[in-house]
PDB file of C-alpha atoms in Angstrom:
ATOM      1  CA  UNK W 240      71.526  95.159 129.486  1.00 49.00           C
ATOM      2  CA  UNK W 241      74.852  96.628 130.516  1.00 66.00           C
ATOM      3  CA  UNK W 242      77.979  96.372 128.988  1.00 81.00           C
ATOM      4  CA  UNK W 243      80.894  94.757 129.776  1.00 89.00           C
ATOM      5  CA  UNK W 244      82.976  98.441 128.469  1.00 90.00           C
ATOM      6  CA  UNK W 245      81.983 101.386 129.540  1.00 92.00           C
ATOM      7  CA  UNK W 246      81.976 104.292 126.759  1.00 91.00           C
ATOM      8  CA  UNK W 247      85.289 105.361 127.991  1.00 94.00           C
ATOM      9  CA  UNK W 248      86.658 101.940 127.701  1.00 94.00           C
ATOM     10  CA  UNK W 249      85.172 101.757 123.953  1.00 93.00           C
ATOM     11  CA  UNK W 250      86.444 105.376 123.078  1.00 95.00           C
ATOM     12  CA  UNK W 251      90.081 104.631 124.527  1.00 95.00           C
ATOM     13  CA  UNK W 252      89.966 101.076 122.704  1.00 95.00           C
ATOM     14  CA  UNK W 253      89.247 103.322 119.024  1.00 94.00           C
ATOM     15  CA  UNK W 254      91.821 105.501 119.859  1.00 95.00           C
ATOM     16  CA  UNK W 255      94.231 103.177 120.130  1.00 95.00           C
ATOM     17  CA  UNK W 256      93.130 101.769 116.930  1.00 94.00           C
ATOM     18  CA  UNK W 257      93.269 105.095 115.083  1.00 94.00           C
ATOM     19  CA  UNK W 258      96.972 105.263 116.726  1.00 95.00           C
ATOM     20  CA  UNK W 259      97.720 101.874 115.013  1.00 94.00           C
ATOM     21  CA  UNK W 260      96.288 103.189 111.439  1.00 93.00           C
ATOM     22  CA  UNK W 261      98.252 106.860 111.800  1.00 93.00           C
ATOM     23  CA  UNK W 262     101.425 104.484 112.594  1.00 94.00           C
ATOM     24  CA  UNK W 263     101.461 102.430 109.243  1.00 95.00           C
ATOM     25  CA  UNK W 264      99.201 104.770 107.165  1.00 94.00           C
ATOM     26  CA  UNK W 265     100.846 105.848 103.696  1.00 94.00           C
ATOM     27  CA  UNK W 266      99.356 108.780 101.910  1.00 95.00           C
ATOM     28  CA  UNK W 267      97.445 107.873  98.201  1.00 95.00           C
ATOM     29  CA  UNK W 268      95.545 109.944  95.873  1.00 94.00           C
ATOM     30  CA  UNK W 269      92.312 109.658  95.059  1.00 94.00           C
ATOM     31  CA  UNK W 270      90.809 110.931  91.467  1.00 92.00           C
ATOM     32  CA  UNK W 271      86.952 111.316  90.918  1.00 86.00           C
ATOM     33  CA  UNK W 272      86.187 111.366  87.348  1.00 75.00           C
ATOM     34  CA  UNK W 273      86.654 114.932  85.460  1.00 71.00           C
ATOM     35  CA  UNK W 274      84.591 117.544  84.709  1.00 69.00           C
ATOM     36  CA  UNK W 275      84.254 118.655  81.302  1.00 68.00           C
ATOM     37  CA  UNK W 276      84.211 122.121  80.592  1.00 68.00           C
ATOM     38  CA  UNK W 277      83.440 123.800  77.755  1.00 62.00           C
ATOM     39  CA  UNK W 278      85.989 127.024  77.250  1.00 60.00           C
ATOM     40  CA  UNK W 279      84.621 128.762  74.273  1.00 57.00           C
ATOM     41  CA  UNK W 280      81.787 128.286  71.920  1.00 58.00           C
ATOM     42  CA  UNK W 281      81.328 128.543  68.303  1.00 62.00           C
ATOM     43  CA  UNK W 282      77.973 129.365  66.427  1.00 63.00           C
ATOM     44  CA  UNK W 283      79.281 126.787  63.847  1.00 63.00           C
ATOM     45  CA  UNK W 284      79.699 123.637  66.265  1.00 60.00           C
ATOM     46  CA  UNK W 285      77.011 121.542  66.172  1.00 59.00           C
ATOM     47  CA  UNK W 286      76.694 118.819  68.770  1.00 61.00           C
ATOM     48  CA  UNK W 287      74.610 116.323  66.873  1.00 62.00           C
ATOM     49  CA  UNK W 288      76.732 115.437  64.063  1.00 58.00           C
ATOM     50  CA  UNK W 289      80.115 116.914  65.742  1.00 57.00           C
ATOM     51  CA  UNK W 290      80.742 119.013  62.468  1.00 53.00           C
ATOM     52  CA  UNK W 291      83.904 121.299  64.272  1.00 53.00           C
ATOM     53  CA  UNK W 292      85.285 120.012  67.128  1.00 55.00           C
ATOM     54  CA  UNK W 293      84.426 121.696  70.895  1.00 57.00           C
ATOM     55  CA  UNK W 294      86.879 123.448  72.848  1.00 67.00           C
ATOM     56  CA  UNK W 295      86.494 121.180  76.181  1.00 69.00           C
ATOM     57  CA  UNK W 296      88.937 121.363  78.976  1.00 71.00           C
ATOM     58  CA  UNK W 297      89.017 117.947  81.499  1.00 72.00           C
ATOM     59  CA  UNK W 298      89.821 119.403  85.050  1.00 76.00           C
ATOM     60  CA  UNK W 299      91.145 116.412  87.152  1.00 79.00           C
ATOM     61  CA  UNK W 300      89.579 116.606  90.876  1.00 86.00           C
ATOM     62  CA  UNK W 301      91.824 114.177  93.048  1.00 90.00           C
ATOM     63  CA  UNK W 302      92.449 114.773  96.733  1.00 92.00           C
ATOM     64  CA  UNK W 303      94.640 113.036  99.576  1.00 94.00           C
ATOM     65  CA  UNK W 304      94.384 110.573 102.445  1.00 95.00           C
ATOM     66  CA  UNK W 305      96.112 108.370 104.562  1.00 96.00           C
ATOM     67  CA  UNK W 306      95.517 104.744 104.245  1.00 96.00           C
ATOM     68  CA  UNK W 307      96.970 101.419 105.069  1.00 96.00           C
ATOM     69  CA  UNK W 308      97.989  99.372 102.244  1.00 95.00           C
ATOM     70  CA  UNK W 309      98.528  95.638 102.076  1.00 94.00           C
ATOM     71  CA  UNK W 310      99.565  93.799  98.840  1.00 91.00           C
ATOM     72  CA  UNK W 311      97.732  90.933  98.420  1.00 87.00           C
ATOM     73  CA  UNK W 312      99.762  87.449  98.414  1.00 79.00           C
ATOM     74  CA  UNK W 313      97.412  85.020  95.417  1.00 68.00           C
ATOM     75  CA  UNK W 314      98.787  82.159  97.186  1.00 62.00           C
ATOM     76  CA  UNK W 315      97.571  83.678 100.768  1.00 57.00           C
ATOM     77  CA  UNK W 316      94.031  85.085  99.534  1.00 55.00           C
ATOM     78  CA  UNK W 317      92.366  82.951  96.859  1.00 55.00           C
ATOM     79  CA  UNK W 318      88.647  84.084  97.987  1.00 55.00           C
ATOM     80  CA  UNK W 319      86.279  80.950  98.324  1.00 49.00           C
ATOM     81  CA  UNK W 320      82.691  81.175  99.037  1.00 46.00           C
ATOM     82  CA  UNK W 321      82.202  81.890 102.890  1.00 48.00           C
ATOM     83  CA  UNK W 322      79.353  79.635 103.761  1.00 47.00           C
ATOM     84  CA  UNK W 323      81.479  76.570 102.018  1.00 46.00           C
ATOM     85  CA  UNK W 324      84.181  77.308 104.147  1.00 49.00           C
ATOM     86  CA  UNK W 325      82.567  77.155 107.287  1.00 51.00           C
ATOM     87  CA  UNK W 326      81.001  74.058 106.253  1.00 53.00           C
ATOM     88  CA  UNK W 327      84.692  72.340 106.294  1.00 55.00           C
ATOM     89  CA  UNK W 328      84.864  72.107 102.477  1.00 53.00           C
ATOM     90  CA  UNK W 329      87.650  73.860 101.136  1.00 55.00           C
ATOM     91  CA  UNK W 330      87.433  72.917  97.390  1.00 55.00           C
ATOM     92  CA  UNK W 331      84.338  74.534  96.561  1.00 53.00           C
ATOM     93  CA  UNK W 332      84.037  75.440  92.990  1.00 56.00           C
ATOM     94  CA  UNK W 333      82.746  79.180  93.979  1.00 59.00           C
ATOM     95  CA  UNK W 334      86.114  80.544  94.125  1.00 63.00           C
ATOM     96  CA  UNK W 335      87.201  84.245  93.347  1.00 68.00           C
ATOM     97  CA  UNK W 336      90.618  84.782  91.859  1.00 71.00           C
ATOM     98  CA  UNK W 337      92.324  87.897  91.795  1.00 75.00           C
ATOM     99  CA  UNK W 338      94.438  89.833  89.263  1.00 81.00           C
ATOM    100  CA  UNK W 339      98.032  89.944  90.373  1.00 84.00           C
ATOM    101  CA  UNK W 340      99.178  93.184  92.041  1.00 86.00           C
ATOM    102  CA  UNK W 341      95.784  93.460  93.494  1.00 90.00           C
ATOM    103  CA  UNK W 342      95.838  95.480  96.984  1.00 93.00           C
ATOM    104  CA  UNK W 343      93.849  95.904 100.040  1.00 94.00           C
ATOM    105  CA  UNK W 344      93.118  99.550 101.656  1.00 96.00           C
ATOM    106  CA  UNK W 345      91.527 100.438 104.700  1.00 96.00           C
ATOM    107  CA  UNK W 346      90.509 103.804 105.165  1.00 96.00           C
ATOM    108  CA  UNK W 347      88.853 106.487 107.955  1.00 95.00           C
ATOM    109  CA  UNK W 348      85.274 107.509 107.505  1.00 94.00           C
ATOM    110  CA  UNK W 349      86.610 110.914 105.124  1.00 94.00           C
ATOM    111  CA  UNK W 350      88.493 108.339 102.490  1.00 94.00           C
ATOM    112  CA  UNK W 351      85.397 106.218 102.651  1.00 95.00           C
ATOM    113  CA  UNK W 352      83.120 109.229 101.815  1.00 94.00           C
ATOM    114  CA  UNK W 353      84.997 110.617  98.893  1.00 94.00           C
ATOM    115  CA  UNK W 354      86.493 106.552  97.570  1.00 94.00           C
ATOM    116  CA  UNK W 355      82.754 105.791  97.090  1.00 90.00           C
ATOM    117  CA  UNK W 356      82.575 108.350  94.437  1.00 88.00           C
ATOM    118  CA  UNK W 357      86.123 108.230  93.072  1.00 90.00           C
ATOM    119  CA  UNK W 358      87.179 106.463  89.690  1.00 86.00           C
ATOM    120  CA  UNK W 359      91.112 105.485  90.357  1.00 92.00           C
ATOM    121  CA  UNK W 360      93.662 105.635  93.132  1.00 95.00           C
ATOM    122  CA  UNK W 361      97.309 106.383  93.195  1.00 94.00           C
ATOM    123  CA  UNK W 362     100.222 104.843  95.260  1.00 94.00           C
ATOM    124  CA  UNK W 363     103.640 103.925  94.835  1.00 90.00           C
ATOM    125  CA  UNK W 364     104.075 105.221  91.522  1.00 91.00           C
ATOM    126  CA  UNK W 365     101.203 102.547  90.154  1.00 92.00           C
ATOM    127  CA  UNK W 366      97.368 103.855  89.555  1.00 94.00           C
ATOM    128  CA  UNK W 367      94.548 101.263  90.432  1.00 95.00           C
ATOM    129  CA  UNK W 368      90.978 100.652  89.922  1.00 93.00           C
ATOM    130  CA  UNK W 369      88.494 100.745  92.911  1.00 93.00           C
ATOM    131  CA  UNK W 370      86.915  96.562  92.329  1.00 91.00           C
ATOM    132  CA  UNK W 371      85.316  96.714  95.872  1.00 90.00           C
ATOM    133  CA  UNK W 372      82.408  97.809  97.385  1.00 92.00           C
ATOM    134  CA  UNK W 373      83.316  99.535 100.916  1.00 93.00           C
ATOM    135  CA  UNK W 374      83.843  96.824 103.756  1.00 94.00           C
ATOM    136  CA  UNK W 375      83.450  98.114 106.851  1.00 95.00           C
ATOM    137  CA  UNK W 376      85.475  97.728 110.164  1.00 94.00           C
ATOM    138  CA  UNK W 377      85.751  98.592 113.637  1.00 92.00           C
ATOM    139  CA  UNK W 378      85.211  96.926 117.165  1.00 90.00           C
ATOM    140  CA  UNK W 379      81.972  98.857 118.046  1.00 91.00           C
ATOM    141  CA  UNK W 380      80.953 100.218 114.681  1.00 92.00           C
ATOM    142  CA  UNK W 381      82.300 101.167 111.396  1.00 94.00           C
ATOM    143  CA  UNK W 382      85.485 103.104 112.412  1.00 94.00           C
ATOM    144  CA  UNK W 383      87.251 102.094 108.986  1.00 96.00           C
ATOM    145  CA  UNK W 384      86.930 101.230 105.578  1.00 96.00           C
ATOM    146  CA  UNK W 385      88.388  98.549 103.162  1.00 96.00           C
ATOM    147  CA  UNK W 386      88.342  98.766  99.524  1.00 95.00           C
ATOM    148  CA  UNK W 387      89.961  95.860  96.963  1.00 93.00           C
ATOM    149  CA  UNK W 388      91.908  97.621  94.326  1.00 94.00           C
ATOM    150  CA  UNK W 389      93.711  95.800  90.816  1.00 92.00           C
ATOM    151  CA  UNK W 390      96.442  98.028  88.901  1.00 92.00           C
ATOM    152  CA  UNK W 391      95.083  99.826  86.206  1.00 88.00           C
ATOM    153  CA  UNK W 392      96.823 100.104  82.502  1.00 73.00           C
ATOM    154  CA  UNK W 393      95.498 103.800  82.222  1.00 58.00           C
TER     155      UNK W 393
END
């Protein structure tokens, strides 16, 4: 069955999208968790019962991206169970609240693959924790990624 866009019509469609995202994109960091590495041994450490203390050195791995933020309003985005809402009723008991400060992020495909992994994000001075499982978006196909994030006391 054909299409009502051709390819070009779909391509020229994400690129204006892409435009849109490189317009209000702000740059966060991303940390995966450390690695631990051990910098010297001693013949007198002994793991088991941690008799002398190792000599371990915590590299942090964190890299770049651009992403569009949005702070999330409570009053705007109380989360209520979908299938109740398109039934009409609003006051369903399944409803979701979320921490204040809590913040959307929508990502390209390179911040979803390394997010997915990743332990914290940085922005705006504040760290958060990744609460989301990758949504993804796009007109014709996953083009980006959104991720829920809550601020983070660490």
């Amino acid at each position: 069955m054909a299409g009502f866009l051709t390819p070009n019509q779909k391509k020229n469609i994400e690129n204006v999208i892409d435009r849109i995202h490189d317009t209000f994109a702000r740059t966060i960091t991303v940390f995966k968790i450390g690695t631990r590495t051990v910098v010297s041994s001693s013949n007198s450490y002994n793991y088991v019962y941690k008799q002398q203390s190792a000599n371990t050195v915590t590299t942090t791995v964190s890299q770049t991206f651009e992403a569009r933020i949005k702070y999330v309003d409570m009053e705007e985005e109380l989360l209520t169970d979908r299938a109740s809402a398109q039934d009409g009723n609003q006051n369903s008991q399944n409803k979701i609240i979320l921490p204040v400060g809590t913040v959307k992020i929508k990502v390209n495909l390179d911040g979803y693959n390394y997010i997915k992994e990743a332990k914290r994000i940085e922005f705006d001075g504040r760290r958060f924790s990744i609460k989301s499982d990758a949504k993804p978006l796009g007109m014709f196909g996953p083009q980006y990624y959104e991720f829920i994030l809550i601020p983070s006391d660490e």
